[in-house]
Short mmCIF file of C-alpha atoms in Angstrom, two decimals:
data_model
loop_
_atom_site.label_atom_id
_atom_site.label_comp_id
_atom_site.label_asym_id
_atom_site.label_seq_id
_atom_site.Cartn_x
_atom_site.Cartn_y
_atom_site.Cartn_z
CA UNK A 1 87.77 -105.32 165.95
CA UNK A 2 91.12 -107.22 165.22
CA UNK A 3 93.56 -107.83 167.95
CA UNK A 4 97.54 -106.89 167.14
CA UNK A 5 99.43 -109.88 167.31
CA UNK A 6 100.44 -111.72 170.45
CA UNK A 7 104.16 -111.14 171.05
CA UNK A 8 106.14 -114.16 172.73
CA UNK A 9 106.11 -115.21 176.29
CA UNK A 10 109.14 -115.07 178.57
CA UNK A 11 109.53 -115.88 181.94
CA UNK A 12 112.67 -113.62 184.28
CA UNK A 13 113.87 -114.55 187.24
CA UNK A 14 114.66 -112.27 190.03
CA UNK A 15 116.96 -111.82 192.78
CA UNK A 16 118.21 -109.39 195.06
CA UNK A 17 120.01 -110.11 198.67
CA UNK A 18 121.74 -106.61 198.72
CA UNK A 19 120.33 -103.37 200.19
CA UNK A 20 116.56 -103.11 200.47
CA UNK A 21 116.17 -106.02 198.39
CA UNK A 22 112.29 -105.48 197.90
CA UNK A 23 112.59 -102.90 196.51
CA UNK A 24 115.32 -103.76 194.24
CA UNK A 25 112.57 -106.31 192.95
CA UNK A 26 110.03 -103.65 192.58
CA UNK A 27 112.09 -101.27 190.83
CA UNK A 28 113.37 -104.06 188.70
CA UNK A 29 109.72 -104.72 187.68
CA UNK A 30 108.94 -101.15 186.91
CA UNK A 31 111.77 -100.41 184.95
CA UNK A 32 111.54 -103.75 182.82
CA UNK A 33 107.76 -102.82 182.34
CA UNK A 34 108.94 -99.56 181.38
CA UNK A 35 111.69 -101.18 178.76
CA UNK A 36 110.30 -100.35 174.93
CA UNK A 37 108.69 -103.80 173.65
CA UNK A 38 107.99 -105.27 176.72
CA UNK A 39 105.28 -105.28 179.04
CA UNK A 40 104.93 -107.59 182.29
CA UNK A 41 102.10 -109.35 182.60
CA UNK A 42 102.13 -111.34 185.93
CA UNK A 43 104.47 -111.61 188.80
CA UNK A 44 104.94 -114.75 191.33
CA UNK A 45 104.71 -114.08 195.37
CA UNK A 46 108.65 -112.78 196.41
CA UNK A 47 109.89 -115.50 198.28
CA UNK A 48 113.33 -115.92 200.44
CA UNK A 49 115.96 -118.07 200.05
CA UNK A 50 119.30 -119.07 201.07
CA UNK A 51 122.51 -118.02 198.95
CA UNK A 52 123.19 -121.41 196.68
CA UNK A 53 126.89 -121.45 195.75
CA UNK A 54 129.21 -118.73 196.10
CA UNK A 55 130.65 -117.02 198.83
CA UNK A 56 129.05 -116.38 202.45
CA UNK A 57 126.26 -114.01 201.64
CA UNK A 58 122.53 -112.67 202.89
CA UNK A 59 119.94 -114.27 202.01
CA UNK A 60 118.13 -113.46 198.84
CA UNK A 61 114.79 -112.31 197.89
CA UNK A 62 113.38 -113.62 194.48
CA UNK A 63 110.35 -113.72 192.48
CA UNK A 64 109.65 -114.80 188.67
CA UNK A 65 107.64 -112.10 186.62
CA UNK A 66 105.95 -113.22 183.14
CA UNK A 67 106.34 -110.51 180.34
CA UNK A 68 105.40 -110.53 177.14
CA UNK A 69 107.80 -108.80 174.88
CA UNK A 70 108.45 -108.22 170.92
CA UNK A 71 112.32 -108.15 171.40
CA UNK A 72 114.34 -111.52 170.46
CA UNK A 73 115.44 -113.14 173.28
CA UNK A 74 119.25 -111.40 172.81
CA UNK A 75 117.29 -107.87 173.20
CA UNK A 76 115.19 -109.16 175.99
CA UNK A 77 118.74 -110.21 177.61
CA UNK A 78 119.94 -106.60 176.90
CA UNK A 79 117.21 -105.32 178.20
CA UNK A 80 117.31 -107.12 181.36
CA UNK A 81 120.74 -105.73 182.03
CA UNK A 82 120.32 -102.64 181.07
CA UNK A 83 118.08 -102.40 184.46
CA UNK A 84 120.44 -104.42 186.50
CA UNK A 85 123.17 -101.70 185.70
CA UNK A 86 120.17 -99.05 186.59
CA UNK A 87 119.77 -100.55 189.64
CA UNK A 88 123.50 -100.70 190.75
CA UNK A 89 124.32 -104.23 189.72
CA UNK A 90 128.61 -104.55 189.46
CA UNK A 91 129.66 -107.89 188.08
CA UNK A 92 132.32 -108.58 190.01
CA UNK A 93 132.38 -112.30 191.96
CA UNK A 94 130.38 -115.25 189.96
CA UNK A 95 127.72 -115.84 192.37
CA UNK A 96 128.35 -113.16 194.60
CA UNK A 97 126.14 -111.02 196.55
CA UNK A 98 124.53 -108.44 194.64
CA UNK A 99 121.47 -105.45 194.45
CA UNK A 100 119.62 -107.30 191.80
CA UNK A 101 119.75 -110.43 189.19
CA UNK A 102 117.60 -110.90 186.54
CA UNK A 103 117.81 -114.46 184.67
CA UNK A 104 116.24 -115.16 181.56
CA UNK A 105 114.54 -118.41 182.20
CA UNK A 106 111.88 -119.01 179.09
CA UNK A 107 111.84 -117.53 175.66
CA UNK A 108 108.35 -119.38 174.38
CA UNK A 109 109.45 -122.37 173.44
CA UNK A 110 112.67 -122.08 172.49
CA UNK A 111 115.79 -124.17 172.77
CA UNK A 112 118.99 -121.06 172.67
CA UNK A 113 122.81 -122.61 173.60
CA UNK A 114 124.65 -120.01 172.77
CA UNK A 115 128.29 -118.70 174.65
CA UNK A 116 126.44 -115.84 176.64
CA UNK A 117 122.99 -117.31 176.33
CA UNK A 118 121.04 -120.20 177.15
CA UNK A 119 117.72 -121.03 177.20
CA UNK A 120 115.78 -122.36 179.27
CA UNK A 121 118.51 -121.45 181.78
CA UNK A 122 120.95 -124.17 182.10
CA UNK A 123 120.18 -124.32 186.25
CA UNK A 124 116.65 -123.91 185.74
CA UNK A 125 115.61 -127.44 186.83
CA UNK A 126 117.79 -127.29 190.11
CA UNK A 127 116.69 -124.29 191.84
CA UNK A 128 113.77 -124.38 194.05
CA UNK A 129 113.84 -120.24 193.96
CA UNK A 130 112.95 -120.14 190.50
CA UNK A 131 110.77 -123.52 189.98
CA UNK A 132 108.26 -122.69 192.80
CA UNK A 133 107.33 -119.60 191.84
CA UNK A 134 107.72 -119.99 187.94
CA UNK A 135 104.99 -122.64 189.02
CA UNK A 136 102.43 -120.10 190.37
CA UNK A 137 102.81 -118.36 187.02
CA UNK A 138 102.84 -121.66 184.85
CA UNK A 139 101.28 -124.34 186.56
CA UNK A 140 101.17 -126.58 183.27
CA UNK A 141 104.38 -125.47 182.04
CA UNK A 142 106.46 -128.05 179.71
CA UNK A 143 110.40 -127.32 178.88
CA UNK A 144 111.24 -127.37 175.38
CA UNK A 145 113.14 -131.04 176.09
CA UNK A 146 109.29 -132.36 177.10
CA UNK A 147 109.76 -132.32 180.62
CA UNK A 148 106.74 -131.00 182.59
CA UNK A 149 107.88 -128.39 184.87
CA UNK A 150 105.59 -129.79 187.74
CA UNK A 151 107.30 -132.94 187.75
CA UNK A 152 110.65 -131.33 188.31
CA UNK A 153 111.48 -133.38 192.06
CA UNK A 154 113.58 -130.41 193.82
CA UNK A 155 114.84 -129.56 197.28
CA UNK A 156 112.80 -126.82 198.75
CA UNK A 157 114.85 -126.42 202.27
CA UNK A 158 115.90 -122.93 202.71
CA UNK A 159 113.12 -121.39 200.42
CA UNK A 160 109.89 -119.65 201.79
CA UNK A 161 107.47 -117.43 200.33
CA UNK A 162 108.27 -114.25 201.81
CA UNK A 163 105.52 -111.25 200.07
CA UNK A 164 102.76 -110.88 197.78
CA UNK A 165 103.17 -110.37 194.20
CA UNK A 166 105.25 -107.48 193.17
#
């Protein structure tokens, strides 16, 4: 019995500090899983964090899901907002508060800089909220540039696991 090919791996980052945030997440997952040539294979623990940058805000929930998708990594950004504006997301205030984020962190391998689009995500490396848990899904992870995502030194005040897996 042959096997279809593998589509490419991409790691999504998620955030929510409005409403009931965990189940922004969970909806979020379900209707990304849902999306036509995608499928999410693995999700992180949710964990809590404080709001970095921006204006005064709640605290945020966030968790990184692995998918595996078919799309390029322009329809997997698509995609990804399509949901957002499913699940009430108005861009309004850069960095703002808001129902639910989802970041494109890791496309495969790839190296992307374009205007709307960068990958891996140009704050990637600074964020505790995305490296810790993009660590329970990739413990042996390596950036495109080399750089061993283990070996990333970040600060991890303000950022506690929070829930299981969604």
């Amino acid at each position: 019995m042959t096997r279809d090919p593998v589509g490419t791996v991409a790691f999504l980052g998620l955030g929510s500090n409005l409403g009931d945030r965990l189940t922004n997440l969970q909806g979020a997952v379900d209707m990304l899983h849902g999306e036509p040539g995608l499928r999410v294979l693995a999700s992180s623990r949710v964990w809590e964090t404080a709001p970095v940058g921006g204006p005064p805000q709640p605290d945020y929930l966030n968790a990184v899901i692995s998918v595996e998708t078919d799309l390029s990594a322009r329809d997997l950004l698509d995609a990804a907002h399509r949901v957002e504006a499913r699940l009430g997301r108005v861009r309004k205030e850069r960095w703002g508060a808001r129902s639910i984020d989802i970041d494109l962190l890791l496309f495969d391998e790839e190296t992307i800089d374009e205007a709307d689009l960068v990958v891996p995500h140009p704050r990637l490396r600074e964020r505790a909220f995305v490296v810790l848990p993009l660590l329970e899904l990739a413990a042996d992870a390596v950036l495109p540039d080399g750089t061993r995502l283990q070996d990333l030194r970040i600060d991890t005040d303000g950022v506690a696991p929070s829930a299981s897996p969604l």
